[in-house]
Amino acid sequence: MRSNLIQVRNMARTLLLLIFISTMGACGKYPDEINMGAHTHHQKENSMGGGNAVSCSNLTEPPSNAPVKSFDLTAAKTFVRLKSEKMVKAWTFNGTTPGPELRVREGDRVVVKLTNKNIEEGVTIHWHGVVLPCSQDGVPGVTQDVVRPGEQYTYEFVAKHPGTYWYHSHQLSSEQVKRGLIGRLIVEPKEKTFHYDRDYAVILQRLGENEYLTNGQEGGLKLEATPGETVRLRLINAYNRVQWMGVAGASFQVVSIDGHDLNEPDVIQNEWIPIGGGQRYDILFTMPDNGQVRVYSKKQKDWTISLGKGRAPKKLSKHAKIFDFTTYGTPKEDGISPDMHFDRTYDLVLGPADINGKRFHDIPPIIVKEGEWVKVRIEHKLGAEHPMHLHGHIFKILTKNGKPLSGSPIYADSVLLFQGDVYEIAFQANNPGLWMEHCHNLNHAAAGMSMMVNYEGVTTPFRVGTKSGNFPD
Ligand code: C2O
Ligand code: CU
């Protein structure tokens, strides 16, 4: 009885908040002008004391003789033709959504010239999950001004960490990602940690309200693979909500999460993998002698990837086990543990669309100093799942619900929290700048689940707000 009452109360609260979230206008929430780099007196002291204040704009990739890989991406409002011949409105990079797959090699210098053809609201490109200098992070009003129609901006960074990443506009991101301004970024390793014969990257996307696309196609995707071949399949969830992905027809390993390899991952089967918004999971499997492998979403049948020919495999039970990274793979000492010394600890309590009861620039930033070790405890109190994403850093997931992880170390740029979950994460402040930390359900971010991790002494000449037209969420 009592628990029923609580349930009803919770439901009512969630409903009210949902109404609140959905009535918030896209930029109605932005004041004239906010300085995302000015929240602390430490910083003032620093900049007044002169000497050690540095602008994000001056934090660039130093010259080197790394091999250069250049790309041009042109953002435009256009139409795309789906397989069914249906024409749908889309905002595209180089005429397609997703835009071209950018493949580079670990250590390459990536140079991308972005041109905005005709998107009046302006665009940027954020390199999701990539550790790069502050000025290249693509956050309008923080690391650059939005790129207006007819304008260009060139991004330049060294791809230090191999793995599966993606790119998307960070201007009005909840809207622009949904309209199609996304693409895959794959950084191939200099040396493979795992053997595979085929390497595919697949992005799951909802375009507009109704199109569920798998690498831009309706009705799922067919990929070539022959019996005995080993396939690395890089799954990218560009949609806001968690996708429960099943692998039918083969046993498999989860070899990488958010671009970072796992240590000695076990071979498993019949488990649903929950991939939160913005997250990447790479799986590895060997094609069976006769028949297909299907990797598919539990909820959305257009998000099905079929590999190989032959008979269709038996599907997973809806009630199959849920993949648990907290006990998966083999431990490996890296010196980062829950009981080590931390220079700063922070607590974030998540509601349906708020952090510590606050929203946007009202949420005090996490302040760090270069070199410090930082622990953040994140608790999800109420609401839909939150894939919390940090820019510019790789963190380690230390504990879940008070228990240290017992499998492979997990390094990531996001952590997916369901209601009731508590995680502790740790990172070293080793990339000076002003960095966003937000929910990658971009509707939640737009409703206020978005804050900053700011280094002491780093400033920005850019401003968020209606005056500049820079709207990062
Ligand atoms: Cu895909 Cu601010 O993130
Ligand atoms: Cu969220």
GROMACS .gro file of C-alpha atoms and ligand atoms in nm:
model
  477
    1MET     CA    1   0.000   0.000   0.000
    2ARG     CA    2   0.264   0.245   0.112
    3SER     CA    3   0.491   0.153  -0.175
    4ASN     CA    4   0.195   0.196  -0.411
    5LEU     CA    5   0.147   0.546  -0.280
    6ILE     CA    6   0.512   0.624  -0.326
    7GLN     CA    7   0.494   0.489  -0.676
    8VAL     CA    8   0.197   0.709  -0.761
    9ARG     CA    9   0.373   1.009  -0.612
   10ASN     CA   10   0.686   0.937  -0.809
   11MET     CA   11   0.488   0.896  -1.127
   12ALA     CA   12   0.309   1.226  -1.070
   13ARG     CA   13   0.639   1.401  -1.007
   14THR     CA   14   0.794   1.253  -1.318
   15LEU     CA   15   0.492   1.356  -1.522
   16LEU     CA   16   0.506   1.715  -1.399
   17LEU     CA   17   0.874   1.731  -1.481
   18LEU     CA   18   0.817   1.586  -1.823
   19ILE     CA   19   0.561   1.854  -1.892
   20PHE     CA   20   0.808   2.113  -1.767
   21ILE     CA   21   1.087   1.977  -1.987
   22SER     CA   22   0.873   1.962  -2.298
   23THR     CA   23   0.744   2.317  -2.258
   24MET     CA   24   1.090   2.467  -2.237
   25GLY     CA   25   1.163   2.650  -2.560
   26ALA     CA   26   1.486   2.579  -2.745
   27CYS     CA   27   1.658   2.905  -2.661
   28GLY     CA   28   1.403   3.070  -2.436
   29LYS     CA   29   1.613   2.954  -2.147
   30TYR     CA   30   1.926   3.142  -2.242
   31PRO     CA   31   1.996   3.482  -2.087
   32ASP     CA   32   2.169   3.759  -2.283
   33GLU     CA   33   2.514   3.660  -2.190
   34ILE     CA   34   2.686   3.403  -1.971
   35ASN     CA   35   3.057   3.355  -1.919
   36MET     CA   36   3.093   2.980  -1.869
   37GLY     CA   37   3.449   3.030  -1.751
   38ALA     CA   38   3.372   3.271  -1.470
   39HIS     CA   39   3.231   3.116  -1.158
   40THR     CA   40   3.501   3.119  -0.903
   41HIS     CA   41   3.692   3.366  -0.702
   42HIS     CA   42   3.999   3.142  -0.733
   43GLN     CA   43   3.993   3.224  -1.094
   44LYS     CA   44   3.952   3.595  -1.036
   45GLU     CA   45   4.245   3.592  -0.797
   46ASN     CA   46   4.446   3.416  -1.060
   47SER     CA   47   4.362   3.646  -1.341
   48MET     CA   48   4.395   3.955  -1.125
   49GLY     CA   49   4.725   3.831  -0.996
   50GLY     CA   50   4.814   3.820  -1.366
   51GLY     CA   51   5.070   3.579  -1.496
   52ASN     CA   52   4.900   3.244  -1.502
   53ALA     CA   53   4.559   3.310  -1.658
   54VAL     CA   54   4.528   3.148  -1.999
   55SER     CA   55   4.253   3.170  -2.257
   56CYS     CA   56   4.097   2.852  -2.393
   57SER     CA   57   4.160   2.997  -2.741
   58ASN     CA   58   4.532   2.972  -2.682
   59LEU     CA   59   4.514   2.607  -2.584
   60THR     CA   60   4.578   2.457  -2.927
   61GLU     CA   61   4.749   2.150  -3.066
   62PRO     CA   62   5.121   2.224  -3.073
   63PRO     CA   63   5.296   2.177  -3.407
   64SER     CA   64   5.453   1.837  -3.463
   65ASN     CA   65   5.543   1.619  -3.756
   66ALA     CA   66   5.256   1.378  -3.703
   67PRO     CA   67   5.107   1.257  -4.034
   68VAL     CA   68   4.822   1.485  -4.139
   69LYS     CA   69   4.476   1.359  -4.235
   70SER     CA   70   4.257   1.634  -4.381
   71PHE     CA   71   3.883   1.636  -4.431
   72ASP     CA   72   3.625   1.888  -4.545
   73LEU     CA   73   3.281   1.883  -4.392
   74THR     CA   74   3.004   2.106  -4.521
   75ALA     CA   75   2.693   2.141  -4.311
   76ALA     CA   76   2.371   2.209  -4.496
   77LYS     CA   77   1.995   2.189  -4.473
   78THR     CA   78   1.889   1.946  -4.738
   79PHE     CA   79   1.691   1.633  -4.817
   80VAL     CA   80   1.808   1.276  -4.814
   81ARG     CA   81   1.660   0.990  -5.010
   82LEU     CA   82   1.596   0.679  -4.803
   83LYS     CA   83   1.598   0.326  -4.941
   84SER     CA   84   1.223   0.335  -4.977
   85GLU     CA   85   1.269   0.635  -5.211
   86LYS     CA   86   1.115   0.852  -4.944
   87MET     CA   87   1.269   1.199  -4.929
   88VAL     CA   88   1.315   1.335  -4.579
   89LYS     CA   89   1.440   1.668  -4.455
   90ALA     CA   90   1.780   1.645  -4.295
   91TRP     CA   91   2.068   1.860  -4.185
   92THR     CA   92   2.372   1.691  -4.327
   93PHE     CA   93   2.749   1.687  -4.348
   94ASN     CA   94   2.853   1.657  -4.713
   95GLY     CA   95   2.496   1.575  -4.812
   96THR     CA   96   2.440   1.271  -4.595
   97THR     CA   97   2.337   1.181  -4.245
   98PRO     CA   98   2.538   1.046  -4.082
   99GLY     CA   99   2.817   1.244  -4.250
  100PRO     CA  100   3.118   1.060  -4.392
  101GLU     CA  101   3.295   0.813  -4.169
  102LEU     CA  102   3.629   0.966  -4.075
  103ARG     CA  103   3.894   0.699  -4.031
  104VAL     CA  104   4.236   0.796  -3.906
  105ARG     CA  105   4.524   0.624  -3.739
  106GLU     CA  106   4.638   0.665  -3.381
  107GLY     CA  107   4.889   0.951  -3.374
  108ASP     CA  108   4.757   1.123  -3.688
  109ARG     CA  109   4.702   1.495  -3.693
  110VAL     CA  110   4.337   1.537  -3.787
  111VAL     CA  111   4.254   1.858  -3.973
  112VAL     CA  112   3.887   1.918  -4.050
  113LYS     CA  113   3.763   2.223  -4.231
  114LEU     CA  114   3.400   2.285  -4.141
  115THR     CA  115   3.194   2.502  -4.374
  116ASN     CA  116   2.843   2.608  -4.288
  117LYS     CA  117   2.649   2.638  -4.610
  118ASN     CA  118   2.306   2.746  -4.497
  119ILE     CA  119   2.223   2.660  -4.138
  120GLU     CA  120   2.104   2.996  -4.005
  121GLU     CA  121   2.132   2.893  -3.641
  122GLY     CA  122   2.501   2.822  -3.695
  123VAL     CA  123   2.692   2.499  -3.633
  124THR     CA  124   3.004   2.361  -3.467
  125ILE     CA  125   3.165   2.019  -3.448
  126HIS     CA  126   3.229   1.848  -3.119
  127TRP     CA  127   3.454   1.542  -3.127
  128HIS     CA  128   3.270   1.325  -2.883
  129GLY     CA  129   3.503   1.133  -2.652
  130VAL     CA  130   3.825   1.266  -2.802
  131VAL     CA  131   4.083   1.412  -2.566
  132LEU     CA  132   4.198   1.728  -2.744
  133PRO     CA  133   4.300   2.086  -2.666
  134CYS     CA  134   4.026   2.315  -2.530
  135SER     CA  135   4.004   2.537  -2.840
  136GLN     CA  136   3.917   2.235  -3.059
  137ASP     CA  137   3.626   2.103  -2.852
  138GLY     CA  138   3.353   2.265  -3.060
  139VAL     CA  139   3.139   2.407  -2.783
  140PRO     CA  140   2.978   2.735  -2.893
  141GLY     CA  141   3.019   3.011  -2.638
  142VAL     CA  142   3.290   2.823  -2.453
  143THR     CA  143   3.561   2.716  -2.698
  144GLN     CA  144   3.456   2.911  -3.010
  145ASP     CA  145   3.183   3.120  -3.164
  146VAL     CA  146   2.921   2.938  -3.364
  147VAL     CA  147   3.002   2.904  -3.735
  148ARG     CA  148   2.748   3.106  -3.932
  149PRO     CA  149   2.630   3.047  -4.291
  150GLY     CA  150   2.915   3.114  -4.530
  151GLU     CA  151   3.176   3.084  -4.255
  152GLN     CA  152   3.443   2.824  -4.189
  153TYR     CA  153   3.629   2.689  -3.891
  154THR     CA  154   3.921   2.448  -3.899
  155TYR     CA  155   3.966   2.191  -3.626
  156GLU     CA  156   4.306   2.045  -3.563
  157PHE     CA  157   4.404   1.781  -3.311
  158VAL     CA  158   4.621   1.476  -3.273
  159ALA     CA  159   4.421   1.153  -3.235
  160LYS     CA  160   4.609   1.025  -2.933
  161HIS     CA  161   4.379   0.746  -2.825
  162PRO     CA  162   4.265   0.476  -3.065
  163GLY     CA  163   3.899   0.385  -3.048
  164THR     CA  164   3.542   0.447  -3.156
  165TYR     CA  165   3.423   0.806  -3.141
  166TRP     CA  166   3.172   1.024  -3.317
  167TYR     CA  167   3.122   1.386  -3.408
  168HIS     CA  168   2.822   1.610  -3.391
  169SER     CA  169   2.726   1.973  -3.386
  170HIS     CA  170   2.717   2.118  -3.036
  171GLN     CA  171   2.511   2.422  -3.133
  172LEU     CA  172   2.155   2.365  -3.009
  173SER     CA  173   2.277   2.008  -2.988
  174SER     CA  174   1.946   1.848  -2.893
  175GLU     CA  175   1.796   1.980  -3.213
  176GLN     CA  176   2.091   1.958  -3.450
  177VAL     CA  177   2.184   1.601  -3.359
  178LYS     CA  178   1.825   1.496  -3.411
  179ARG     CA  179   1.819   1.666  -3.751
  180GLY     CA  180   2.124   1.474  -3.862
  181LEU     CA  181   2.447   1.666  -3.794
  182ILE     CA  182   2.640   1.361  -3.678
  183GLY     CA  183   2.906   1.121  -3.805
  184ARG     CA  184   3.149   0.843  -3.707
  185LEU     CA  185   3.511   0.901  -3.614
  186ILE     CA  186   3.726   0.591  -3.592
  187VAL     CA  187   4.084   0.605  -3.469
  188GLU     CA  188   4.249   0.280  -3.572
  189PRO     CA  189   4.518   0.149  -3.338
  190LYS     CA  190   4.883   0.141  -3.442
  191GLU     CA  191   4.887  -0.211  -3.313
  192LYS     CA  192   4.573  -0.418  -3.276
  193THR     CA  193   4.504  -0.544  -2.927
  194PHE     CA  194   4.261  -0.797  -3.069
  195HIS     CA  195   4.266  -0.987  -3.394
  196TYR     CA  196   3.983  -0.922  -3.641
  197ASP     CA  197   3.929  -0.970  -4.012
  198ARG     CA  198   3.658  -0.711  -4.052
  199ASP     CA  199   3.611  -0.378  -3.884
  200TYR     CA  200   3.271  -0.210  -3.907
  201ALA     CA  201   3.137   0.099  -3.736
  202VAL     CA  202   2.763   0.148  -3.711
  203ILE     CA  203   2.576   0.448  -3.580
  204LEU     CA  204   2.221   0.417  -3.451
  205GLN     CA  205   2.024   0.731  -3.509
  206ARG     CA  206   1.675   0.867  -3.493
  207LEU     CA  207   1.635   1.127  -3.765
  208GLY     CA  208   1.358   1.373  -3.691
  209GLU     CA  209   1.067   1.208  -3.516
  210ASN     CA  210   1.015   0.896  -3.721
  211GLU     CA  211   1.318   0.764  -3.903
  212TYR     CA  212   1.523   0.504  -3.724
  213LEU     CA  213   1.841   0.471  -3.924
  214THR     CA  214   2.135   0.232  -3.911
  215ASN     CA  215   2.427   0.404  -4.084
  216GLY     CA  216   2.169   0.618  -4.258
  217GLN     CA  217   1.949   0.330  -4.378
  218GLU     CA  218   1.599   0.232  -4.292
  219GLY     CA  219   1.505  -0.127  -4.227
  220GLY     CA  220   1.840  -0.221  -4.078
  221LEU     CA  221   2.179  -0.281  -4.228
  222LYS     CA  222   2.334  -0.580  -4.403
  223LEU     CA  223   2.708  -0.631  -4.375
  224GLU     CA  224   2.932  -0.880  -4.541
  225ALA     CA  225   3.111  -1.147  -4.343
  226THR     CA  226   3.198  -1.505  -4.424
  227PRO     CA  227   3.209  -1.812  -4.200
  228GLY     CA  228   3.513  -1.823  -3.976
  229GLU     CA  229   3.587  -1.453  -4.004
  230THR     CA  230   3.627  -1.246  -3.693
  231VAL     CA  231   3.435  -0.920  -3.688
  232ARG     CA  232   3.487  -0.611  -3.478
  233LEU     CA  233   3.161  -0.423  -3.471
  234ARG     CA  234   3.172  -0.073  -3.330
  235LEU     CA  235   2.830   0.035  -3.210
  236ILE     CA  236   2.759   0.403  -3.158
  237ASN     CA  237   2.434   0.518  -3.001
  238ALA     CA  238   2.361   0.865  -3.135
  239TYR     CA  239   2.008   0.858  -3.000
  240ASN     CA  240   1.911   1.002  -2.662
  241ARG     CA  241   1.773   0.691  -2.500
  242VAL     CA  242   1.944   0.372  -2.395
  243GLN     CA  243   1.948   0.091  -2.651
  244TRP     CA  244   1.944  -0.268  -2.534
  245MET     CA  245   2.151  -0.446  -2.794
  246GLY     CA  246   2.147  -0.821  -2.839
  247VAL     CA  247   2.386  -1.044  -3.029
  248ALA     CA  248   2.217  -1.348  -3.185
  249GLY     CA  249   2.396  -1.630  -3.363
  250ALA     CA  250   2.735  -1.607  -3.197
  251SER     CA  251   2.906  -1.576  -2.866
  252PHE     CA  252   3.098  -1.251  -2.834
  253GLN     CA  253   3.327  -1.030  -2.633
  254VAL     CA  254   3.280  -0.667  -2.539
  255VAL     CA  255   3.628  -0.550  -2.630
  256SER     CA  256   3.594  -0.178  -2.586
  257ILE     CA  257   3.371   0.075  -2.414
  258ASP     CA  258   3.373   0.443  -2.517
  259GLY     CA  259   3.680   0.373  -2.728
  260HIS     CA  260   3.889   0.216  -2.452
  261ASP     CA  261   3.989  -0.147  -2.463
  262LEU     CA  262   3.894  -0.383  -2.185
  263ASN     CA  263   4.141  -0.617  -2.023
  264GLU     CA  264   4.091  -0.984  -2.113
  265PRO     CA  265   3.719  -0.964  -2.183
  266ASP     CA  266   3.526  -1.289  -2.131
  267VAL     CA  267   3.340  -1.461  -2.410
  268ILE     CA  268   2.968  -1.434  -2.335
  269GLN     CA  269   2.634  -1.493  -2.501
  270ASN     CA  270   2.265  -1.414  -2.462
  271GLU     CA  271   2.310  -1.085  -2.281
  272TRP     CA  272   2.151  -0.750  -2.352
  273ILE     CA  273   2.404  -0.471  -2.369
  274PRO     CA  274   2.268  -0.137  -2.249
  275ILE     CA  275   2.424   0.141  -2.458
  276GLY     CA  276   2.339   0.486  -2.331
  277GLY     CA  277   2.302   0.795  -2.546
  278GLY     CA  278   2.641   0.892  -2.689
  279GLN     CA  279   2.812   0.574  -2.571
  280ARG     CA  280   3.008   0.328  -2.783
  281TYR     CA  281   3.047  -0.044  -2.737
  282ASP     CA  282   3.275  -0.250  -2.960
  283ILE     CA  283   3.198  -0.618  -2.980
  284LEU     CA  284   3.401  -0.899  -3.131
  285PHE     CA  285   3.273  -1.231  -3.260
  286THR     CA  286   3.351  -1.506  -3.507
  287MET     CA  287   3.107  -1.583  -3.786
  288PRO     CA  288   2.945  -1.923  -3.750
  289ASP     CA  289   2.980  -2.194  -4.016
  290ASN     CA  290   2.631  -2.161  -4.147
  291GLY     CA  291   2.410  -1.869  -4.083
  292GLN     CA  292   2.396  -1.510  -3.984
  293VAL     CA  293   2.482  -1.305  -3.684
  294ARG     CA  294   2.233  -1.040  -3.590
  295VAL     CA  295   2.307  -0.751  -3.364
  296TYR     CA  296   1.987  -0.571  -3.286
  297SER     CA  297   1.799  -0.341  -3.054
  298LYS     CA  298   1.542  -0.497  -2.826
  299LYS     CA  299   1.298  -0.212  -2.888
  300GLN     CA  300   1.356  -0.076  -3.237
  301LYS     CA  301   1.354  -0.324  -3.521
  302ASP     CA  302   1.507  -0.083  -3.772
  303TRP     CA  303   1.819  -0.093  -3.560
  304THR     CA  304   1.920  -0.437  -3.676
  305ILE     CA  305   2.257  -0.528  -3.823
  306SER     CA  306   2.270  -0.858  -4.009
  307LEU     CA  307   2.606  -1.006  -4.091
  308GLY     CA  308   2.664  -1.286  -4.334
  309LYS     CA  309   2.425  -1.505  -4.529
  310GLY     CA  310   2.229  -1.811  -4.442
  311ARG     CA  311   1.962  -1.885  -4.193
  312ALA     CA  312   1.854  -1.627  -3.938
  313PRO     CA  313   1.972  -1.694  -3.585
  314LYS     CA  314   1.748  -1.754  -3.288
  315LYS     CA  315   1.675  -1.433  -3.101
  316LEU     CA  316   1.753  -1.364  -2.738
  317SER     CA  317   1.489  -1.401  -2.477
  318LYS     CA  318   1.347  -1.065  -2.367
  319HIS     CA  319   1.444  -1.166  -2.017
  320ALA     CA  320   1.801  -1.259  -2.097
  321LYS     CA  321   2.070  -1.136  -1.864
  322ILE     CA  322   2.187  -0.776  -1.874
  323PHE     CA  323   2.553  -0.723  -1.951
  324ASP     CA  324   2.736  -0.599  -1.641
  325PHE     CA  325   3.068  -0.424  -1.698
  326THR     CA  326   3.131  -0.399  -1.324
  327THR     CA  327   3.229  -0.766  -1.304
  328TYR     CA  328   3.342  -0.828  -1.661
  329GLY     CA  329   3.696  -0.906  -1.777
  330THR     CA  330   4.013  -0.921  -1.572
  331PRO     CA  331   4.149  -0.668  -1.322
  332LYS     CA  332   4.467  -0.482  -1.407
  333GLU     CA  333   4.658  -0.264  -1.168
  334ASP     CA  334   4.675   0.099  -1.273
  335GLY     CA  335   4.721   0.272  -0.939
  336ILE     CA  336   4.376   0.436  -0.952
  337SER     CA  337   4.149   0.310  -0.675
  338PRO     CA  338   3.859   0.435  -0.464
  339ASP     CA  339   4.075   0.466  -0.153
  340MET     CA  340   4.367   0.653  -0.307
  341HIS     CA  341   4.421   1.018  -0.223
  342PHE     CA  342   4.200   1.262  -0.411
  343ASP     CA  343   4.266   1.633  -0.419
  344ARG     CA  344   3.901   1.711  -0.477
  345THR     CA  345   3.579   1.523  -0.439
  346TYR     CA  346   3.244   1.633  -0.573
  347ASP     CA  347   2.890   1.505  -0.532
  348LEU     CA  348   2.633   1.523  -0.807
  349VAL     CA  349   2.275   1.425  -0.737
  350LEU     CA  350   2.068   1.385  -1.050
  351GLY     CA  351   1.696   1.447  -1.072
  352PRO     CA  352   1.480   1.407  -1.382
  353ALA     CA  353   1.653   1.700  -1.555
  354ASP     CA  354   1.865   1.875  -1.294
  355ILE     CA  355   2.192   1.838  -1.110
  356ASN     CA  356   2.192   1.909  -0.737
  357GLY     CA  357   1.852   2.070  -0.781
  358LYS     CA  358   1.990   2.327  -1.024
  359ARG     CA  359   2.007   2.383  -1.399
  360PHE     CA  360   2.257   2.515  -1.655
  361HIS     CA  361   2.479   2.796  -1.541
  362ASP     CA  362   2.317   2.790  -1.198
  363ILE     CA  363   2.497   2.462  -1.133
  364PRO     CA  364   2.831   2.554  -0.978
  365PRO     CA  365   3.117   2.418  -1.188
  366ILE     CA  366   3.357   2.153  -1.073
  367ILE     CA  367   3.680   2.345  -1.020
  368VAL     CA  368   4.012   2.171  -1.068
  369LYS     CA  369   4.377   2.258  -1.092
  370GLU     CA  370   4.612   2.095  -1.338
  371GLY     CA  371   4.757   1.772  -1.203
  372GLU     CA  372   4.493   1.711  -0.939
  373TRP     CA  373   4.307   1.385  -0.895
  374VAL     CA  374   3.936   1.431  -0.880
  375LYS     CA  375   3.666   1.196  -0.759
  376VAL     CA  376   3.305   1.255  -0.849
  377ARG     CA  377   3.020   1.068  -0.687
  378ILE     CA  378   2.709   1.066  -0.902
  379GLU     CA  379   2.376   0.955  -0.768
  380HIS     CA  380   2.065   0.922  -0.978
  381LYS     CA  381   1.767   0.990  -0.755
  382LEU     CA  382   1.471   1.009  -0.987
  383GLY     CA  383   1.374   0.986  -1.350
  384ALA     CA  384   1.474   0.827  -1.678
  385GLU     CA  385   1.829   0.704  -1.734
  386HIS     CA  386   2.109   0.959  -1.760
  387PRO     CA  387   2.421   0.892  -1.968
  388MET     CA  388   2.651   1.149  -1.803
  389HIS     CA  389   2.926   1.261  -2.038
  390LEU     CA  390   3.246   1.454  -1.966
  391HIS     CA  391   3.438   1.642  -2.234
  392GLY     CA  392   3.815   1.643  -2.272
  393HIS     CA  393   3.898   1.363  -2.028
  394ILE     CA  394   3.892   0.991  -1.981
  395PHE     CA  395   3.769   0.887  -1.641
  396LYS     CA  396   3.786   0.558  -1.462
  397ILE     CA  397   3.470   0.409  -1.313
  398LEU     CA  398   3.561   0.317  -0.955
  399THR     CA  399   3.249   0.188  -0.788
  400LYS     CA  400   2.885   0.111  -0.849
  401ASN     CA  401   2.644   0.128  -0.556
  402GLY     CA  402   2.938   0.135  -0.318
  403LYS     CA  403   3.109  -0.173  -0.461
  404PRO     CA  404   3.444  -0.141  -0.638
  405LEU     CA  405   3.448  -0.280  -0.991
  406SER     CA  406   3.589  -0.631  -0.986
  407GLY     CA  407   3.659  -0.695  -1.354
  408SER     CA  408   3.860  -0.509  -1.614
  409PRO     CA  409   3.928  -0.144  -1.541
  410ILE     CA  410   3.668   0.064  -1.724
  411TYR     CA  411   3.784   0.392  -1.876
  412ALA     CA  412   3.516   0.601  -2.037
  413ASP     CA  413   3.383   0.943  -2.121
  414SER     CA  414   3.034   0.862  -2.003
  415VAL     CA  415   2.859   0.662  -1.739
  416LEU     CA  416   2.501   0.546  -1.772
  417LEU     CA  417   2.290   0.580  -1.458
  418PHE     CA  418   1.947   0.434  -1.406
  419GLN     CA  419   1.727   0.558  -1.125
  420GLY     CA  420   1.878   0.449  -0.794
  421ASP     CA  421   2.232   0.402  -0.927
  422VAL     CA  422   2.532   0.555  -0.756
  423TYR     CA  423   2.871   0.562  -0.929
  424GLU     CA  424   3.206   0.701  -0.831
  425ILE     CA  425   3.438   0.806  -1.108
  426ALA     CA  426   3.793   0.940  -1.100
  427PHE     CA  427   3.999   1.142  -1.339
  428GLN     CA  428   4.318   1.334  -1.341
  429ALA     CA  429   4.294   1.699  -1.435
  430ASN     CA  430   4.550   1.670  -1.712
  431ASN     CA  431   4.392   1.876  -1.989
  432PRO     CA  432   4.355   2.242  -1.892
  433GLY     CA  433   4.042   2.405  -2.024
  434LEU     CA  434   3.674   2.465  -1.976
  435TRP     CA  435   3.486   2.141  -2.028
  436MET     CA  436   3.123   2.049  -2.035
  437GLU     CA  437   2.980   1.771  -1.827
  438HIS     CA  438   2.624   1.690  -1.922
  439CYS     CA  439   2.361   1.430  -1.975
  440HIS     CA  440   2.375   1.287  -2.328
  441ASN     CA  441   2.006   1.252  -2.342
  442LEU     CA  442   2.034   1.585  -2.518
  443ASN     CA  443   1.678   1.674  -2.428
  444HIS     CA  444   1.781   1.652  -2.065
  445ALA     CA  445   2.087   1.864  -2.139
  446ALA     CA  446   1.868   2.122  -2.309
  447ALA     CA  447   1.638   2.121  -2.008
  448GLY     CA  448   1.929   2.202  -1.779
  449MET     CA  449   2.140   1.892  -1.706
  450SER     CA  450   2.456   2.055  -1.814
  451MET     CA  451   2.747   2.191  -1.613
  452MET     CA  452   3.116   2.272  -1.642
  453VAL     CA  453   3.446   2.131  -1.524
  454ASN     CA  454   3.667   2.439  -1.516
  455TYR     CA  455   4.038   2.462  -1.457
  456GLU     CA  456   4.153   2.741  -1.233
  457GLY     CA  457   4.303   3.021  -1.434
  458VAL     CA  458   4.149   2.926  -1.769
  459THR     CA  459   3.928   3.190  -1.927
  460THR     CA  460   3.726   3.222  -2.244
  461PRO     CA  461   3.666   3.520  -2.469
  462PHE     CA  462   3.338   3.359  -2.588
  463ARG     CA  463   2.994   3.396  -2.437
  464VAL     CA  464   2.685   3.180  -2.433
  465GLY     CA  465   2.349   3.354  -2.478
  466THR     CA  466   2.116   3.542  -2.703
  467LYS     CA  467   2.362   3.825  -2.762
  468SER     CA  468   2.623   3.600  -2.924
  469GLY     CA  469   2.382   3.335  -3.056
  470ASN     CA  470   2.597   3.064  -2.898
  471PHE     CA  471   2.367   2.793  -2.762
  472PRO     CA  472   2.560   2.481  -2.663
  473ASP     CA  473   2.263   2.264  -2.566
  474C2O    CU1  474   2.838   1.433  -2.756
  474C2O    CU2  475   2.876   1.757  -2.512
  474C2O     O1  476   2.858   1.592  -2.630
  475CU      CU  477   1.953   1.257  -1.862
   0.00000   0.00000   0.00000
